XYZ file of N, CA, C and O in Angstrom:
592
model
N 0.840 -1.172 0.000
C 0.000 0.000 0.000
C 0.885 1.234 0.000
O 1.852 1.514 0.709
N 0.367 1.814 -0.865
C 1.270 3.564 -1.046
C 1.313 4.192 -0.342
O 0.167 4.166 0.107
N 1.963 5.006 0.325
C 1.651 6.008 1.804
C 1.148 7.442 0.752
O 1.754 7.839 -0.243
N 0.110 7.913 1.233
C -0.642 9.436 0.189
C 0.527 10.444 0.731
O 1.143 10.638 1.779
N 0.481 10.872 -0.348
C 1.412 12.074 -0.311
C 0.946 13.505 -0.165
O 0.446 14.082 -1.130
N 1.062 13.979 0.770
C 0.360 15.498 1.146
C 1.380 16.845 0.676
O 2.611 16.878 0.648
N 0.608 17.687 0.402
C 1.474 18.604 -0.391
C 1.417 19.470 0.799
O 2.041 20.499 0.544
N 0.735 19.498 2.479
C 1.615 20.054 3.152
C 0.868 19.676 4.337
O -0.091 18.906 4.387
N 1.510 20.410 5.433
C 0.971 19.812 6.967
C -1.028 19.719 7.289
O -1.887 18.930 7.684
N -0.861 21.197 6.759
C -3.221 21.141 6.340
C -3.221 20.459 5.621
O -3.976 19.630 6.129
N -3.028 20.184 4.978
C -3.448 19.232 3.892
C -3.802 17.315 4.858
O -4.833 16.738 5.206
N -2.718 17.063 4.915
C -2.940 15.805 5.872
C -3.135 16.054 6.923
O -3.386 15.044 7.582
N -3.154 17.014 7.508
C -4.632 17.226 9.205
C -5.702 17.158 8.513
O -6.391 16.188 8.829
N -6.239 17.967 7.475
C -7.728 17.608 7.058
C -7.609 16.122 6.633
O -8.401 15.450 7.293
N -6.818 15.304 5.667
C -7.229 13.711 5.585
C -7.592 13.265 7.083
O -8.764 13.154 7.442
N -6.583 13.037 7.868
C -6.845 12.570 8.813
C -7.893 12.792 9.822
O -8.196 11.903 10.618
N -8.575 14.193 9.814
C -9.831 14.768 10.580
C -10.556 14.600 9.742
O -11.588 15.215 10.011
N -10.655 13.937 8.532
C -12.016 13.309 7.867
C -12.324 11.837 8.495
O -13.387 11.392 8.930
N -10.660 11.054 8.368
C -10.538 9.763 8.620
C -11.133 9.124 10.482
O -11.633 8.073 10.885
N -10.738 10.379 11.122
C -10.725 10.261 12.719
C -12.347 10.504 12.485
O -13.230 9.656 12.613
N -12.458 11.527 12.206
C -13.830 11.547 12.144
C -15.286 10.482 11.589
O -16.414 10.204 11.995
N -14.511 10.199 10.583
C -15.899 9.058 9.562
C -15.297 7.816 10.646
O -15.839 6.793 10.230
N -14.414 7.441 11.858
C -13.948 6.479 12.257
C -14.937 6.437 13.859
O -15.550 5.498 14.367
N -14.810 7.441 14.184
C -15.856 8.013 15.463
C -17.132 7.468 14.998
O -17.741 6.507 15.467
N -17.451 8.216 14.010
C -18.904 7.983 13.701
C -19.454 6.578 13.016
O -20.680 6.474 13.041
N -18.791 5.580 12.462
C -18.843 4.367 12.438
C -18.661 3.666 13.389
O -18.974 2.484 13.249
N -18.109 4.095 14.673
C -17.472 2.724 16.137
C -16.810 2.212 15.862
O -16.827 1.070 16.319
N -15.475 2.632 14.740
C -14.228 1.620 14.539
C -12.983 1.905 15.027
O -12.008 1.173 14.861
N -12.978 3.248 15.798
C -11.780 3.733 15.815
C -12.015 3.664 17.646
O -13.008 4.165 18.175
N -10.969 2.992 18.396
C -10.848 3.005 19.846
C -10.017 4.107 20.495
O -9.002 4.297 19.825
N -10.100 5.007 21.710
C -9.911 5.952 22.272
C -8.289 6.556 22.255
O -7.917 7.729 22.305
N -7.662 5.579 22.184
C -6.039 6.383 21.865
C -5.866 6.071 20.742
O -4.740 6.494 20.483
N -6.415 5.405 19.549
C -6.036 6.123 18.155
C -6.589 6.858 17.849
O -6.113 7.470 16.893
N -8.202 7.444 18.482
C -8.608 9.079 18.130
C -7.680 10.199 18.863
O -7.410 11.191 18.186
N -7.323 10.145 19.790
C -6.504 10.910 20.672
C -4.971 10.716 19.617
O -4.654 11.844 19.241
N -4.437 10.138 19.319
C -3.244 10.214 18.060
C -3.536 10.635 17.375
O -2.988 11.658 16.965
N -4.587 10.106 16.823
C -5.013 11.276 15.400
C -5.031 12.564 15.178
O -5.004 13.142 14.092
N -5.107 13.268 16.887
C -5.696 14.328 17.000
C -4.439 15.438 17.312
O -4.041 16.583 17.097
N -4.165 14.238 17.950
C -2.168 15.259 18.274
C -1.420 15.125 17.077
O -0.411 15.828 17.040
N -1.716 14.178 15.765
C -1.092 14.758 14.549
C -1.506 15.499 13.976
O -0.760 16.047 13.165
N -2.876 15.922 14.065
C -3.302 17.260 13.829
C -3.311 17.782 14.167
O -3.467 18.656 13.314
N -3.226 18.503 15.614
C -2.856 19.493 16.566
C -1.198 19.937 16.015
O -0.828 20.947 15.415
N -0.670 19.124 16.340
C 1.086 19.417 15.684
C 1.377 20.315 14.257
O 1.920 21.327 13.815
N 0.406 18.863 13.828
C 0.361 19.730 11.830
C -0.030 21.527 11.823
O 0.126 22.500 11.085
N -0.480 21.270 12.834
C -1.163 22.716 12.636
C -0.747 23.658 13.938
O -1.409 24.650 14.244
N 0.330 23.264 14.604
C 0.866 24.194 15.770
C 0.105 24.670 16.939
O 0.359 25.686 17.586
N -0.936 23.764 17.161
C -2.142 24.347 17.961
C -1.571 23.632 19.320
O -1.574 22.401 19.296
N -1.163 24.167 20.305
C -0.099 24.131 21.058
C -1.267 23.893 22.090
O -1.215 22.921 22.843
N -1.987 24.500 22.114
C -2.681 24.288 23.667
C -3.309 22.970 23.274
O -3.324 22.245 24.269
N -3.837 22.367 22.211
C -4.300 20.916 22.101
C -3.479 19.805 22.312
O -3.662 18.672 22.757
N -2.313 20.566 21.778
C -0.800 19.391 21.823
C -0.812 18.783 22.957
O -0.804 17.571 23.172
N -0.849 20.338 24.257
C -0.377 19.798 25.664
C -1.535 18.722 25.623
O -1.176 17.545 25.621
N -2.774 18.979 25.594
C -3.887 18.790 26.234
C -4.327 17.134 26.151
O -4.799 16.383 27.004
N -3.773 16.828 24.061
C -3.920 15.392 24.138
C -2.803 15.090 24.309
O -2.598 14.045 23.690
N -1.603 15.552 25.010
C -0.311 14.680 25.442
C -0.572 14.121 26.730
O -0.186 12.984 27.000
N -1.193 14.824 27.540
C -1.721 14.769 28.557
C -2.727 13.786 29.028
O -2.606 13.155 30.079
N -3.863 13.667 28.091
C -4.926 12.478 27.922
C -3.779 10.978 27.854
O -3.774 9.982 28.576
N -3.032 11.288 26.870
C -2.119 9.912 26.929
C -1.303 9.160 27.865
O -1.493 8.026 28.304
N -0.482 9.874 28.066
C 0.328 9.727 29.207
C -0.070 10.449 30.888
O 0.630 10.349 31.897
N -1.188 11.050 30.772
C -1.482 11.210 32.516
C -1.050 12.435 32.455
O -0.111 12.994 31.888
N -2.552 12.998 33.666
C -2.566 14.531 34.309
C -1.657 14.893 35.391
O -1.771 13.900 36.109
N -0.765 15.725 36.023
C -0.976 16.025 37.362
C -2.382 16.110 38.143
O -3.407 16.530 37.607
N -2.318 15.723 39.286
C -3.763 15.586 39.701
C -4.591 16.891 39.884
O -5.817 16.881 39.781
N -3.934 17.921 40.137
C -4.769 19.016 40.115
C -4.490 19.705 38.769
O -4.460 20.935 38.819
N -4.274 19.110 37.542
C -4.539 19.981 36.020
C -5.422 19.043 35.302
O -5.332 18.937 34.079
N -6.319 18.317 36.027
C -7.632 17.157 35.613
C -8.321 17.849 34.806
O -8.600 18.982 35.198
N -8.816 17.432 33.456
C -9.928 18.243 32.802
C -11.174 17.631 33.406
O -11.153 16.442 33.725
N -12.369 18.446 33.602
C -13.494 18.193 34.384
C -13.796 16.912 33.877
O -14.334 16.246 34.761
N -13.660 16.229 32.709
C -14.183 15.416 31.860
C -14.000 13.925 32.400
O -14.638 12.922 32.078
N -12.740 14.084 33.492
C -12.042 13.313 33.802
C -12.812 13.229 35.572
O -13.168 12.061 35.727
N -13.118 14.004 36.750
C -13.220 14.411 37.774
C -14.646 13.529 37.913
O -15.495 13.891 37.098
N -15.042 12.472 38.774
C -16.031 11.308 38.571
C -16.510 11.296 40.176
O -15.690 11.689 41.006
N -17.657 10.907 40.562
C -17.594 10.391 41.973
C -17.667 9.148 41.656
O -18.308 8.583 40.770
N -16.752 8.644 42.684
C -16.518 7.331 43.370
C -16.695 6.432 43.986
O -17.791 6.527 43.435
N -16.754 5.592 44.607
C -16.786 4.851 45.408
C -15.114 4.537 46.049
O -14.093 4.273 45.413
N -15.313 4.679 47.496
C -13.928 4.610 47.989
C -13.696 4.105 49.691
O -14.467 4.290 50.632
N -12.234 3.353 49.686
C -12.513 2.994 50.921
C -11.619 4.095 52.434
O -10.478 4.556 52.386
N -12.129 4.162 53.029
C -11.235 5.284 54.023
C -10.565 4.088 55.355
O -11.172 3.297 56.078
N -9.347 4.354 55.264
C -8.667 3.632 56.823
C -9.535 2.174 56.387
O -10.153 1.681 57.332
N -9.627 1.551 55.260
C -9.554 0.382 55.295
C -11.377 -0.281 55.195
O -11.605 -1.419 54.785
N -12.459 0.655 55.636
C -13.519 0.836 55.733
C -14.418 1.136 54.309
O -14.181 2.310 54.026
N -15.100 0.712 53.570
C -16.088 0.987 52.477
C -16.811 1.798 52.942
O -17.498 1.429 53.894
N -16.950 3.313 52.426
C -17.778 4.548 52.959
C -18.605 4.115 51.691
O -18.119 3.721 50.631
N -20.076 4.272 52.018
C -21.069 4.753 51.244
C -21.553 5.612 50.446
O -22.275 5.443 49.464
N -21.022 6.799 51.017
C -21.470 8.000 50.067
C -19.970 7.801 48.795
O -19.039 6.995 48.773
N -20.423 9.183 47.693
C -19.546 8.592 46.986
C -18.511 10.008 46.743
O -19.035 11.100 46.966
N -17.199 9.977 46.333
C -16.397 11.409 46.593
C -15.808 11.814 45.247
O -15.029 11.025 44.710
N -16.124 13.046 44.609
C -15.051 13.173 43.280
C -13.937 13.266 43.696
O -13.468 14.042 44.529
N -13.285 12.125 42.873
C -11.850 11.884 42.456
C -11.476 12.769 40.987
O -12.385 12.832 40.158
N -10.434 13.302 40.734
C -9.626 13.878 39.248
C -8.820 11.952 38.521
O -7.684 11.537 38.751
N -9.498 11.510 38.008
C -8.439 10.268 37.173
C -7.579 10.508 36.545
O -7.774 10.583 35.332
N -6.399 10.711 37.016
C -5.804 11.276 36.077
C -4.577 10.770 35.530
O -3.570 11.353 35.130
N -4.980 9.168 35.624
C -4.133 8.155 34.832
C -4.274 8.483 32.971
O -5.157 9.150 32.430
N -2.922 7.661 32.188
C -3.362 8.037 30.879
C -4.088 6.670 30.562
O -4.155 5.611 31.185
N -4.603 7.095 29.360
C -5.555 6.325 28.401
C -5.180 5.008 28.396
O -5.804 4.155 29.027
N -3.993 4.720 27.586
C -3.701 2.920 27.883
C -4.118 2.245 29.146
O -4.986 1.384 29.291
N -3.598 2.613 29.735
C -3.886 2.112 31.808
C -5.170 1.956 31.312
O -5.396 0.857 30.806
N -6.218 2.899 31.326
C -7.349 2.503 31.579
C -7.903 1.872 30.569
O -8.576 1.006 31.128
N -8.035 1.765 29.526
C -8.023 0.727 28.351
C -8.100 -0.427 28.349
O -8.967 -1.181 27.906
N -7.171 -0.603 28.858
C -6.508 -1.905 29.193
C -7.555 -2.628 30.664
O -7.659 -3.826 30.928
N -8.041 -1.763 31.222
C -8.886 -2.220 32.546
C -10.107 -2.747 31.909
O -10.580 -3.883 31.945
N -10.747 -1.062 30.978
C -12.147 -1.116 30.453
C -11.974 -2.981 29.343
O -12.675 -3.942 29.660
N -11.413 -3.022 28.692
C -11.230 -3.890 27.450
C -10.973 -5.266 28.431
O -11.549 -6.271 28.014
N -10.250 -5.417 29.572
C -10.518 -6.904 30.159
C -11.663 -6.684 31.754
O -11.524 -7.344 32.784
N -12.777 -5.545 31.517
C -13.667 -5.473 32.300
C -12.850 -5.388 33.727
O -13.544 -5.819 34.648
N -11.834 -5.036 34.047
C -11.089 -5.031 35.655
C -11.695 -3.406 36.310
O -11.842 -2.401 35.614
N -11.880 -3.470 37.294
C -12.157 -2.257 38.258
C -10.352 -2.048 38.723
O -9.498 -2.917 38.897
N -10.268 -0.761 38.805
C -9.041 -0.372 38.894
C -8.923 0.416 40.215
O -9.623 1.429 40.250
N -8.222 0.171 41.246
C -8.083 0.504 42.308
C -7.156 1.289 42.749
O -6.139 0.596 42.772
N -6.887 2.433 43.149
C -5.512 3.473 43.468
C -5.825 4.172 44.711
O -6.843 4.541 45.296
N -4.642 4.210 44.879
C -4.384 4.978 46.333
C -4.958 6.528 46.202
O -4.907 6.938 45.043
N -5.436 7.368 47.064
C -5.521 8.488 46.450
C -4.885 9.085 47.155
O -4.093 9.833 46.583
N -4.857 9.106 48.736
C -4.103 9.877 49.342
C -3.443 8.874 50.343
O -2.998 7.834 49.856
N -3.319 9.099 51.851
C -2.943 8.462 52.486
C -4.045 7.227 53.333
O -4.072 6.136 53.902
N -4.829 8.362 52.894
C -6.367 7.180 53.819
C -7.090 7.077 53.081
O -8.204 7.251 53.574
N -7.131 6.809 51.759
C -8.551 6.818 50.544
C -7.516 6.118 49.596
O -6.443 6.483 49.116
N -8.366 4.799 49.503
C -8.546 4.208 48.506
C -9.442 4.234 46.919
O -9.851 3.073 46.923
N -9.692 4.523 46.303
C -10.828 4.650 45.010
C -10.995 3.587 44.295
O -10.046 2.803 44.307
N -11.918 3.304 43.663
C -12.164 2.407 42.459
C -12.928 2.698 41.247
O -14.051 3.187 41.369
N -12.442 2.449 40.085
C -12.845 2.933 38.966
C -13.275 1.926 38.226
O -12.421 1.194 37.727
N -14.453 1.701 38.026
C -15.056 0.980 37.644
C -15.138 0.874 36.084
O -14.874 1.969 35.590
N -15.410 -0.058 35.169
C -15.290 -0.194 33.842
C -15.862 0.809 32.980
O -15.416 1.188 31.897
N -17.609 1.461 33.989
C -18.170 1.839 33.050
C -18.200 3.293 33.644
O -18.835 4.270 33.247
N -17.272 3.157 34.787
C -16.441 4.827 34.639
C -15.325 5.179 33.824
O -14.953 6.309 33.507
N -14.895 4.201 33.560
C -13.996 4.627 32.592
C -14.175 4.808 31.364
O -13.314 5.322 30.649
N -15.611 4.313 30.832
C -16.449 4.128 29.845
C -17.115 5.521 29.663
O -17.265 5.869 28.492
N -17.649 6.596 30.883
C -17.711 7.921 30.802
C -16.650 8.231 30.215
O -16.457 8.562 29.045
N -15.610 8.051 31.505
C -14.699 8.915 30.516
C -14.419 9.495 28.751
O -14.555 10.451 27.987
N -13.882 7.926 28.882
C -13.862 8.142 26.963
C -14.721 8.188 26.372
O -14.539 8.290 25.159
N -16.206 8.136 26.921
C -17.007 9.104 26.191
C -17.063 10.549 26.250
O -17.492 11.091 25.231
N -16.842 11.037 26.882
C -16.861 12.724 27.308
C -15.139 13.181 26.496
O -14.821 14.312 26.128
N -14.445 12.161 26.419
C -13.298 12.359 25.694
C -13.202 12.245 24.006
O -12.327 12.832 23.369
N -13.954 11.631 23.559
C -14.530 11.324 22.047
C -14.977 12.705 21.539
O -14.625 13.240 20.488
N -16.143 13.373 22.837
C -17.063 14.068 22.018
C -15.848 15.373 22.100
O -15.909 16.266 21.256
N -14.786 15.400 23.148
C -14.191 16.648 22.576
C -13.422 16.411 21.622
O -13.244 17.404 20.916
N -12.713 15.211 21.197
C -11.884 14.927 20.029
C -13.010 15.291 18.809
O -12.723 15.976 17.828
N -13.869 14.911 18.972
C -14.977 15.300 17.671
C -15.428 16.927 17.632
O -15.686 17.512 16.580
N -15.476 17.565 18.994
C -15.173 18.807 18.502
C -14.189 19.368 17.817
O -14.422 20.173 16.915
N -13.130 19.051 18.123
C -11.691 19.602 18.004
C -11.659 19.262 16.095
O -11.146 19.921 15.191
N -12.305 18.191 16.070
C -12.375 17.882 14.555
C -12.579 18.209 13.549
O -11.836 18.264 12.569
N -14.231 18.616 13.753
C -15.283 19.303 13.556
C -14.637 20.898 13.027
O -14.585 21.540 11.978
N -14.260 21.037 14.275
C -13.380 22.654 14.190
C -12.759 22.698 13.123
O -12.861 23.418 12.130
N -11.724 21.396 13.552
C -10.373 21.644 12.179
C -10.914 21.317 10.883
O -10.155 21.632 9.967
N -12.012 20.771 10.526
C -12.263 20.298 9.155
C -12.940 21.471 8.674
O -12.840 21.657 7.461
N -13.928 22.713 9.656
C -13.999 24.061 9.219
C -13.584 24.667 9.072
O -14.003 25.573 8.352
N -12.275 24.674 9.695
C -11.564 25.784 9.167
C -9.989 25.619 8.569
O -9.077 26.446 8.584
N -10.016 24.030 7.956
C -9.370 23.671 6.795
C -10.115 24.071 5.342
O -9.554 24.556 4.360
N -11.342 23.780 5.462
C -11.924 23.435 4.002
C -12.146 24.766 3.341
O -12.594 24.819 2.196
């Protein structure tokens, strides 16, 4: 297969924000190859605050630079005890980690502080990358308007 040849950096951000896009909207494309897609178009096009933003989705937040998208209540245990009510946590592991949980159904368990335990359940993590899709599909959306 031929690799397409782009006559410049817009040029192949719009292929690829057609491709990310018609890939979203069919259910074929899984959450860190839309998030790649999106930082080669962010790059192609120098858009620096997206760069950080999906470098960040990939490889993990500091805990207090969480995008809200990410910030969930929980279920969590304190001093060893299962509390009932439930507490927002910031997740601010990257995408593979949790991928990898959602895709073999595992609840994912982390320390949060010194006395709180959390658990993230499959189909919290299943928010997530939904609330993470629909901004990659904005971001898309954007760039394919104001490529064309």
């Amino acid at each position: 297969m031929e690799t397409p040849k782009f006559t410049s950096p817009r040029e192949e951000a719009l292929e690829i924000a057609w491709q990310t896009r018609k890939g979203i909207l069919e259910g074929s494309r899984n959450i860190s190859s839309i998030v790649r897609s999106c930082l080669v178009i962010a790059n192609n096009l120098n858009k620096l605050d997206k760069l950080d933003w999906l470098k960040h989705e990939l490889s993990g937040f500091a805990s207090d630079k969480v995008p809200t998208h990410r910030i969930l209540p929980l279920q969590f245990k304190k001093d060893r005890i299962q509390q009932s009510e439930l507490e927002s946590f910031p997740v601010a592991f990257e995408i593979p980690l949790l991928e990898y949980h959602k895709a073999h159904n595992l609840t994912f368990t982390f320390q949060f502080d010194k006395t709180k335990v959390a658990q993230i359940r499959p189909q919290d993590i299943e928010r997530i990358f939904g609330a993470l899709t629909d901004e990659c599909l904005f971001f898309l959306n954007e760039t394919i308007l104001e490529l064309q």
